[in-house]
PDB file of C-alpha atoms in Angstrom:
ATOM      1  CA  UNK A   1      -4.965  -7.039  -2.538  1.00 50.00           C
ATOM      2  CA  UNK A   2      -6.250  -4.724  -5.263  1.00 49.00           C
ATOM      3  CA  UNK A   3      -6.269  -1.004  -4.498  1.00 55.00           C
ATOM      4  CA  UNK A   4      -8.339   1.529  -6.400  1.00 55.00           C
ATOM      5  CA  UNK A   5      -6.502   4.815  -5.910  1.00 59.00           C
ATOM      6  CA  UNK A   6      -4.930   7.770  -7.689  1.00 65.00           C
ATOM      7  CA  UNK A   7      -1.267   6.835  -8.148  1.00 72.00           C
ATOM      8  CA  UNK A   8      -0.296  10.466  -8.660  1.00 72.00           C
ATOM      9  CA  UNK A   9      -1.633  11.236  -5.179  1.00 74.00           C
ATOM     10  CA  UNK A  10       0.240   8.496  -3.332  1.00 79.00           C
ATOM     11  CA  UNK A  11       3.527   8.153  -5.283  1.00 87.00           C
ATOM     12  CA  UNK A  12       6.265  10.310  -6.774  1.00 90.00           C
ATOM     13  CA  UNK A  13       4.933   9.424 -10.212  1.00 89.00           C
ATOM     14  CA  UNK A  14       7.844   7.145 -11.142  1.00 94.00           C
ATOM     15  CA  UNK A  15       8.150   3.431 -11.893  1.00 95.00           C
ATOM     16  CA  UNK A  16      11.213   1.679 -10.497  1.00 96.00           C
ATOM     17  CA  UNK A  17      13.129  -1.438 -11.504  1.00 96.00           C
ATOM     18  CA  UNK A  18      15.712  -3.429  -9.558  1.00 96.00           C
ATOM     19  CA  UNK A  19      18.711  -1.399 -10.725  1.00 96.00           C
ATOM     20  CA  UNK A  20      17.125   2.009 -10.038  1.00 97.00           C
ATOM     21  CA  UNK A  21      17.922   4.233  -7.070  1.00 97.00           C
ATOM     22  CA  UNK A  22      14.956   5.205  -4.913  1.00 96.00           C
ATOM     23  CA  UNK A  23      14.594   7.441  -1.857  1.00 93.00           C
ATOM     24  CA  UNK A  24      13.434   4.721   0.526  1.00 92.00           C
ATOM     25  CA  UNK A  25      16.284   4.034   2.975  1.00 91.00           C
ATOM     26  CA  UNK A  26      15.042   4.875   6.475  1.00 88.00           C
ATOM     27  CA  UNK A  27      18.315   4.048   8.290  1.00 80.00           C
ATOM     28  CA  UNK A  28      17.131   0.717   9.707  1.00 80.00           C
ATOM     29  CA  UNK A  29      13.940   2.311  11.089  1.00 85.00           C
ATOM     30  CA  UNK A  30      15.821   3.429  14.217  1.00 82.00           C
ATOM     31  CA  UNK A  31      13.355   4.443  16.922  1.00 79.00           C
ATOM     32  CA  UNK A  32      10.351   3.882  14.670  1.00 88.00           C
ATOM     33  CA  UNK A  33       7.894   1.045  14.084  1.00 89.00           C
ATOM     34  CA  UNK A  34       4.906   3.079  12.921  1.00 90.00           C
ATOM     35  CA  UNK A  35       4.369   0.931   9.818  1.00 92.00           C
ATOM     36  CA  UNK A  36       4.023  -2.149  12.053  1.00 94.00           C
ATOM     37  CA  UNK A  37       0.960  -0.780  13.863  1.00 95.00           C
ATOM     38  CA  UNK A  38      -2.704  -0.567  12.981  1.00 94.00           C
ATOM     39  CA  UNK A  39      -2.449  -2.300   9.614  1.00 94.00           C
ATOM     40  CA  UNK A  40      -5.660  -4.272  10.083  1.00 94.00           C
ATOM     41  CA  UNK A  41      -5.780  -7.233   7.718  1.00 94.00           C
ATOM     42  CA  UNK A  42      -3.807  -5.521   4.948  1.00 94.00           C
ATOM     43  CA  UNK A  43      -0.572  -7.554   5.302  1.00 96.00           C
ATOM     44  CA  UNK A  44      -1.737 -10.372   3.054  1.00 97.00           C
ATOM     45  CA  UNK A  45       0.672 -13.292   2.882  1.00 98.00           C
ATOM     46  CA  UNK A  46       1.652 -15.163  -0.255  1.00 98.00           C
ATOM     47  CA  UNK A  47       2.777 -18.823  -0.202  1.00 98.00           C
ATOM     48  CA  UNK A  48       6.468 -17.889   0.069  1.00 98.00           C
ATOM     49  CA  UNK A  49       5.758 -15.626   3.053  1.00 98.00           C
ATOM     50  CA  UNK A  50       4.090 -18.500   4.894  1.00 97.00           C
ATOM     51  CA  UNK A  51       6.830 -20.932   3.907  1.00 98.00           C
ATOM     52  CA  UNK A  52       9.514 -18.603   5.260  1.00 97.00           C
ATOM     53  CA  UNK A  53       7.707 -17.955   8.539  1.00 98.00           C
ATOM     54  CA  UNK A  54       6.705 -21.560   9.260  1.00 97.00           C
ATOM     55  CA  UNK A  55      10.192 -22.827   8.397  1.00 97.00           C
ATOM     56  CA  UNK A  56      11.871 -20.214  10.616  1.00 97.00           C
ATOM     57  CA  UNK A  57       9.548 -20.824  13.581  1.00 97.00           C
ATOM     58  CA  UNK A  58       9.383 -24.585  13.073  1.00 96.00           C
ATOM     59  CA  UNK A  59       5.585 -24.426  13.208  1.00 96.00           C
ATOM     60  CA  UNK A  60       2.832 -25.604  10.914  1.00 96.00           C
ATOM     61  CA  UNK A  61       0.181 -23.350   9.394  1.00 96.00           C
ATOM     62  CA  UNK A  62      -2.428 -24.565  11.870  1.00 96.00           C
ATOM     63  CA  UNK A  63      -0.237 -23.587  14.842  1.00 97.00           C
ATOM     64  CA  UNK A  64      -0.023 -19.983  13.615  1.00 97.00           C
ATOM     65  CA  UNK A  65      -3.694 -19.597  12.781  1.00 96.00           C
ATOM     66  CA  UNK A  66      -5.540 -17.449  15.279  1.00 92.00           C
ATOM     67  CA  UNK A  67      -2.608 -16.143  17.287  1.00 93.00           C
ATOM     68  CA  UNK A  68      -0.238 -15.032  14.526  1.00 96.00           C
ATOM     69  CA  UNK A  69      -2.250 -15.113  11.306  1.00 97.00           C
ATOM     70  CA  UNK A  70      -5.905 -14.956  10.374  1.00 97.00           C
ATOM     71  CA  UNK A  71      -8.003 -15.678   7.302  1.00 97.00           C
ATOM     72  CA  UNK A  72      -9.975 -13.147   5.294  1.00 95.00           C
ATOM     73  CA  UNK A  73     -11.586 -12.988   1.870  1.00 93.00           C
ATOM     74  CA  UNK A  74      -9.356 -10.955  -0.455  1.00 91.00           C
ATOM     75  CA  UNK A  75     -10.798 -10.172  -3.883  1.00 88.00           C
ATOM     76  CA  UNK A  76     -12.993 -13.264  -3.657  1.00 89.00           C
ATOM     77  CA  UNK A  77     -10.304 -15.691  -2.420  1.00 93.00           C
ATOM     78  CA  UNK A  78      -9.611 -16.839   1.145  1.00 95.00           C
ATOM     79  CA  UNK A  79      -6.058 -15.758   2.014  1.00 97.00           C
ATOM     80  CA  UNK A  80      -4.046 -15.462   5.246  1.00 98.00           C
ATOM     81  CA  UNK A  81      -2.765 -12.186   6.663  1.00 97.00           C
ATOM     82  CA  UNK A  82      -0.629 -11.132   9.611  1.00 97.00           C
ATOM     83  CA  UNK A  83      -2.661 -10.402  12.703  1.00 97.00           C
ATOM     84  CA  UNK A  84      -2.504  -7.149  14.622  1.00 96.00           C
ATOM     85  CA  UNK A  85      -2.725  -7.254  18.440  1.00 93.00           C
ATOM     86  CA  UNK A  86      -6.062  -5.444  18.782  1.00 91.00           C
ATOM     87  CA  UNK A  87      -5.911  -5.785  22.565  1.00 90.00           C
ATOM     88  CA  UNK A  88      -2.770  -3.625  22.740  1.00 91.00           C
ATOM     89  CA  UNK A  89      -2.445   0.132  22.293  1.00 91.00           C
ATOM     90  CA  UNK A  90      -1.710   1.065  18.709  1.00 93.00           C
ATOM     91  CA  UNK A  91      -2.576  -2.451  17.522  1.00 96.00           C
ATOM     92  CA  UNK A  92       1.011  -3.637  16.883  1.00 95.00           C
ATOM     93  CA  UNK A  93       1.881  -6.549  14.624  1.00 97.00           C
ATOM     94  CA  UNK A  94       2.005  -9.780  16.619  1.00 96.00           C
ATOM     95  CA  UNK A  95       5.654 -10.242  15.608  1.00 97.00           C
ATOM     96  CA  UNK A  96       6.873  -7.006  17.197  1.00 95.00           C
ATOM     97  CA  UNK A  97       8.948  -7.715  20.308  1.00 93.00           C
ATOM     98  CA  UNK A  98       9.169  -5.675  23.525  1.00 90.00           C
ATOM     99  CA  UNK A  99      11.747  -3.394  21.930  1.00 91.00           C
ATOM    100  CA  UNK A 100       9.305  -2.662  19.077  1.00 90.00           C
ATOM    101  CA  UNK A 101      11.508  -4.556  16.622  1.00 93.00           C
ATOM    102  CA  UNK A 102      10.445  -7.282  14.207  1.00 95.00           C
ATOM    103  CA  UNK A 103      11.166 -10.696  15.699  1.00 96.00           C
ATOM    104  CA  UNK A 104      11.098 -12.372  12.262  1.00 96.00           C
ATOM    105  CA  UNK A 105      12.890  -9.619  10.320  1.00 94.00           C
ATOM    106  CA  UNK A 106      15.129 -11.857   8.132  1.00 94.00           C
ATOM    107  CA  UNK A 107      11.983 -13.843   7.221  1.00 96.00           C
ATOM    108  CA  UNK A 108       9.468 -10.982   7.081  1.00 96.00           C
ATOM    109  CA  UNK A 109       6.705 -10.963   4.425  1.00 97.00           C
ATOM    110  CA  UNK A 110       7.270  -9.470   0.996  1.00 96.00           C
ATOM    111  CA  UNK A 111       4.963  -6.513   1.685  1.00 96.00           C
ATOM    112  CA  UNK A 112       7.053  -5.590   4.723  1.00 95.00           C
ATOM    113  CA  UNK A 113      10.285  -6.289   2.860  1.00 94.00           C
ATOM    114  CA  UNK A 114       9.670  -3.711   0.111  1.00 96.00           C
ATOM    115  CA  UNK A 115       7.950  -0.984   2.203  1.00 95.00           C
ATOM    116  CA  UNK A 116       7.656   1.977   1.590  1.00 95.00           C
ATOM    117  CA  UNK A 117       7.735   0.695  -1.964  1.00 95.00           C
ATOM    118  CA  UNK A 118       4.670  -0.894  -3.460  1.00 95.00           C
ATOM    119  CA  UNK A 119       4.011  -2.752  -6.682  1.00 96.00           C
ATOM    120  CA  UNK A 120       1.998  -1.796  -9.742  1.00 94.00           C
ATOM    121  CA  UNK A 121       1.036  -4.682 -12.017  1.00 95.00           C
ATOM    122  CA  UNK A 122       0.946  -4.167 -15.758  1.00 92.00           C
ATOM    123  CA  UNK A 123       1.342  -6.403 -18.838  1.00 90.00           C
ATOM    124  CA  UNK A 124       1.812  -9.646 -16.871  1.00 90.00           C
ATOM    125  CA  UNK A 125       4.664  -8.125 -14.878  1.00 94.00           C
ATOM    126  CA  UNK A 126       5.109  -5.340 -12.326  1.00 96.00           C
ATOM    127  CA  UNK A 127       7.149  -2.291 -11.413  1.00 96.00           C
ATOM    128  CA  UNK A 128       7.896  -0.809  -8.022  1.00 96.00           C
ATOM    129  CA  UNK A 129       6.416   2.497  -6.892  1.00 95.00           C
ATOM    130  CA  UNK A 130       7.418   4.743  -3.986  1.00 95.00           C
ATOM    131  CA  UNK A 131       4.544   5.448  -1.604  1.00 92.00           C
ATOM    132  CA  UNK A 132       5.455   8.952  -0.498  1.00 88.00           C
ATOM    133  CA  UNK A 133       3.020   9.301   2.417  1.00 85.00           C
ATOM    134  CA  UNK A 134       3.316   5.862   4.032  1.00 84.00           C
ATOM    135  CA  UNK A 135       6.627   5.985   5.924  1.00 86.00           C
ATOM    136  CA  UNK A 136       6.848   8.248   8.984  1.00 82.00           C
ATOM    137  CA  UNK A 137      10.641   8.545   8.744  1.00 82.00           C
ATOM    138  CA  UNK A 138      11.928  11.833   7.286  1.00 83.00           C
ATOM    139  CA  UNK A 139      15.062  12.500   5.241  1.00 84.00           C
ATOM    140  CA  UNK A 140      15.249   9.035   3.731  1.00 87.00           C
ATOM    141  CA  UNK A 141      18.379   8.277   1.686  1.00 93.00           C
ATOM    142  CA  UNK A 142      18.613   6.865  -1.813  1.00 95.00           C
ATOM    143  CA  UNK A 143      19.238   3.147  -2.173  1.00 96.00           C
ATOM    144  CA  UNK A 144      19.216   0.686  -5.063  1.00 97.00           C
ATOM    145  CA  UNK A 145      15.869  -1.094  -5.252  1.00 96.00           C
ATOM    146  CA  UNK A 146      17.444  -4.570  -5.334  1.00 95.00           C
ATOM    147  CA  UNK A 147      19.408  -3.825  -2.163  1.00 95.00           C
ATOM    148  CA  UNK A 148      16.436  -2.332  -0.370  1.00 94.00           C
ATOM    149  CA  UNK A 149      14.042  -5.226  -0.915  1.00 92.00           C
ATOM    150  CA  UNK A 150      16.721  -7.633   0.376  1.00 91.00           C
ATOM    151  CA  UNK A 151      15.342 -10.731  -1.319  1.00 93.00           C
ATOM    152  CA  UNK A 152      17.494 -13.761  -2.197  1.00 90.00           C
ATOM    153  CA  UNK A 153      17.332 -14.974  -5.803  1.00 93.00           C
ATOM    154  CA  UNK A 154      15.471 -11.790  -6.671  1.00 95.00           C
ATOM    155  CA  UNK A 155      14.782 -12.541 -10.341  1.00 94.00           C
ATOM    156  CA  UNK A 156      13.056 -15.819  -9.515  1.00 97.00           C
ATOM    157  CA  UNK A 157      11.228 -14.056  -6.708  1.00 97.00           C
ATOM    158  CA  UNK A 158       9.902 -11.447  -9.119  1.00 97.00           C
ATOM    159  CA  UNK A 159       8.604 -14.187 -11.424  1.00 97.00           C
ATOM    160  CA  UNK A 160       6.931 -15.891  -8.462  1.00 98.00           C
ATOM    161  CA  UNK A 161       5.298 -12.645  -7.304  1.00 98.00           C
ATOM    162  CA  UNK A 162       3.938 -11.925 -10.791  1.00 97.00           C
ATOM    163  CA  UNK A 163       2.776 -15.513 -11.358  1.00 98.00           C
ATOM    164  CA  UNK A 164       0.914 -15.569  -8.025  1.00 98.00           C
ATOM    165  CA  UNK A 165      -0.709 -12.177  -8.609  1.00 97.00           C
ATOM    166  CA  UNK A 166      -1.987 -13.005 -12.077  1.00 97.00           C
ATOM    167  CA  UNK A 167      -3.110 -16.470 -11.000  1.00 97.00           C
ATOM    168  CA  UNK A 168      -5.271 -14.876  -8.281  1.00 97.00           C
ATOM    169  CA  UNK A 169      -6.711 -12.478 -10.871  1.00 95.00           C
ATOM    170  CA  UNK A 170      -7.599 -15.432 -13.109  1.00 95.00           C
ATOM    171  CA  UNK A 171      -9.170 -17.236 -10.148  1.00 95.00           C
ATOM    172  CA  UNK A 172     -11.206 -14.155  -9.257  1.00 93.00           C
ATOM    173  CA  UNK A 173     -12.556 -13.971 -12.811  1.00 92.00           C
ATOM    174  CA  UNK A 174     -13.229 -17.712 -12.800  1.00 92.00           C
ATOM    175  CA  UNK A 175     -15.191 -17.517  -9.534  1.00 91.00           C
ATOM    176  CA  UNK A 176     -17.226 -14.539 -10.703  1.00 89.00           C
ATOM    177  CA  UNK A 177     -18.576 -16.706 -13.498  1.00 89.00           C
ATOM    178  CA  UNK A 178     -19.808 -19.348 -11.049  1.00 82.00           C
ATOM    179  CA  UNK A 179     -23.219 -19.140  -9.409  1.00 77.00           C
ATOM    180  CA  UNK A 180     -22.729 -22.091  -7.062  1.00 86.00           C
ATOM    181  CA  UNK A 181     -21.683 -20.830  -3.618  1.00 88.00           C
ATOM    182  CA  UNK A 182     -20.670 -24.299  -2.467  1.00 90.00           C
ATOM    183  CA  UNK A 183     -18.428 -24.745  -5.498  1.00 90.00           C
ATOM    184  CA  UNK A 184     -16.824 -21.342  -4.916  1.00 90.00           C
ATOM    185  CA  UNK A 185     -16.148 -22.215  -1.280  1.00 91.00           C
ATOM    186  CA  UNK A 186     -14.695 -25.589  -2.285  1.00 93.00           C
ATOM    187  CA  UNK A 187     -12.322 -24.030  -4.817  1.00 94.00           C
ATOM    188  CA  UNK A 188     -11.105 -21.298  -2.466  1.00 94.00           C
ATOM    189  CA  UNK A 189     -10.477 -23.848   0.274  1.00 95.00           C
ATOM    190  CA  UNK A 190      -8.570 -26.018  -2.208  1.00 96.00           C
ATOM    191  CA  UNK A 191      -6.322 -23.060  -3.039  1.00 97.00           C
ATOM    192  CA  UNK A 192      -5.718 -22.379   0.648  1.00 97.00           C
ATOM    193  CA  UNK A 193      -4.949 -26.042   1.323  1.00 97.00           C
ATOM    194  CA  UNK A 194      -2.756 -26.574  -1.731  1.00 96.00           C
ATOM    195  CA  UNK A 195      -0.636 -23.420  -1.582  1.00 98.00           C
ATOM    196  CA  UNK A 196      -0.527 -22.665   2.145  1.00 98.00           C
ATOM    197  CA  UNK A 197      -1.509 -25.492   4.458  1.00 97.00           C
ATOM    198  CA  UNK A 198       0.333 -28.338   2.716  1.00 97.00           C
ATOM    199  CA  UNK A 199       3.966 -27.732   3.716  1.00 96.00           C
ATOM    200  CA  UNK A 200       6.720 -27.323   1.163  1.00 97.00           C
ATOM    201  CA  UNK A 201       9.787 -29.499   1.497  1.00 96.00           C
ATOM    202  CA  UNK A 202      12.332 -27.170   3.105  1.00 93.00           C
ATOM    203  CA  UNK A 203      15.179 -29.293   1.708  1.00 95.00           C
ATOM    204  CA  UNK A 204      14.047 -28.647  -1.873  1.00 97.00           C
ATOM    205  CA  UNK A 205      13.743 -25.519  -3.980  1.00 97.00           C
ATOM    206  CA  UNK A 206      10.602 -23.598  -3.045  1.00 98.00           C
ATOM    207  CA  UNK A 207      10.061 -22.039  -6.473  1.00 98.00           C
ATOM    208  CA  UNK A 208      10.169 -25.409  -8.258  1.00 98.00           C
ATOM    209  CA  UNK A 209       7.593 -26.803  -5.836  1.00 98.00           C
ATOM    210  CA  UNK A 210       5.378 -23.743  -6.231  1.00 98.00           C
ATOM    211  CA  UNK A 211       5.576 -23.860 -10.040  1.00 98.00           C
ATOM    212  CA  UNK A 212       4.454 -27.490 -10.000  1.00 98.00           C
ATOM    213  CA  UNK A 213       1.514 -26.754  -7.709  1.00 98.00           C
ATOM    214  CA  UNK A 214       0.551 -23.732  -9.794  1.00 98.00           C
ATOM    215  CA  UNK A 215       0.570 -25.737 -13.037  1.00 98.00           C
ATOM    216  CA  UNK A 216      -1.535 -28.483 -11.462  1.00 97.00           C
ATOM    217  CA  UNK A 217      -4.075 -26.033 -10.025  1.00 96.00           C
ATOM    218  CA  UNK A 218      -4.393 -24.173 -13.325  1.00 96.00           C
ATOM    219  CA  UNK A 219      -4.976 -27.469 -15.113  1.00 96.00           C
ATOM    220  CA  UNK A 220      -7.616 -28.483 -12.601  1.00 93.00           C
ATOM    221  CA  UNK A 221      -9.475 -25.170 -12.962  1.00 92.00           C
ATOM    222  CA  UNK A 222      -8.901 -24.903 -16.680  1.00 92.00           C
ATOM    223  CA  UNK A 223      -7.416 -21.401 -16.509  1.00 91.00           C
TER     224      UNK A 223
END
């Protein structure tokens, strides 16, 4: 999801890499789940997020749709996001349990995993930024970025994140050049089907499967 904002107003003005120390450690969020409430449709899921969640829960995409995830148009492309419980006070994430703790924490989405860090994309890659006003916890401690984001095979994950982001940017540009609404709908549904709905083999390497799908989709679209 693209954000048009003044970085100086929302960050400490620094760019962070995996080996850097950043003041983001909130001591396991003890007694706090503020960032898991009222997020609307902003927790957009990438294909790895969905793969992790469906594999952990043993459910298919279709079984999660409606109750746990919903679909919205994000920068011209139909993408899934975590659903908030709008019928409950504070609109908590549907994966918060009765103790206000994340019930899928080891398999949580990438956006949740890096918070209160964010990403800034530049030159076909990205850096991490610290969002200084987003986390309600005070007196956060310094922690190494790689430890904080707690992501296995982090280098391959970074490549995946960048590849997915820039692919979506290319798709957005591609769709803007089309005047046929039916064709645009067909393409966006193909992307949803190919990267999200069709399950990945959990016995095989996710990144290899994703790379193959990405190459095939780029070839099909000519981008």
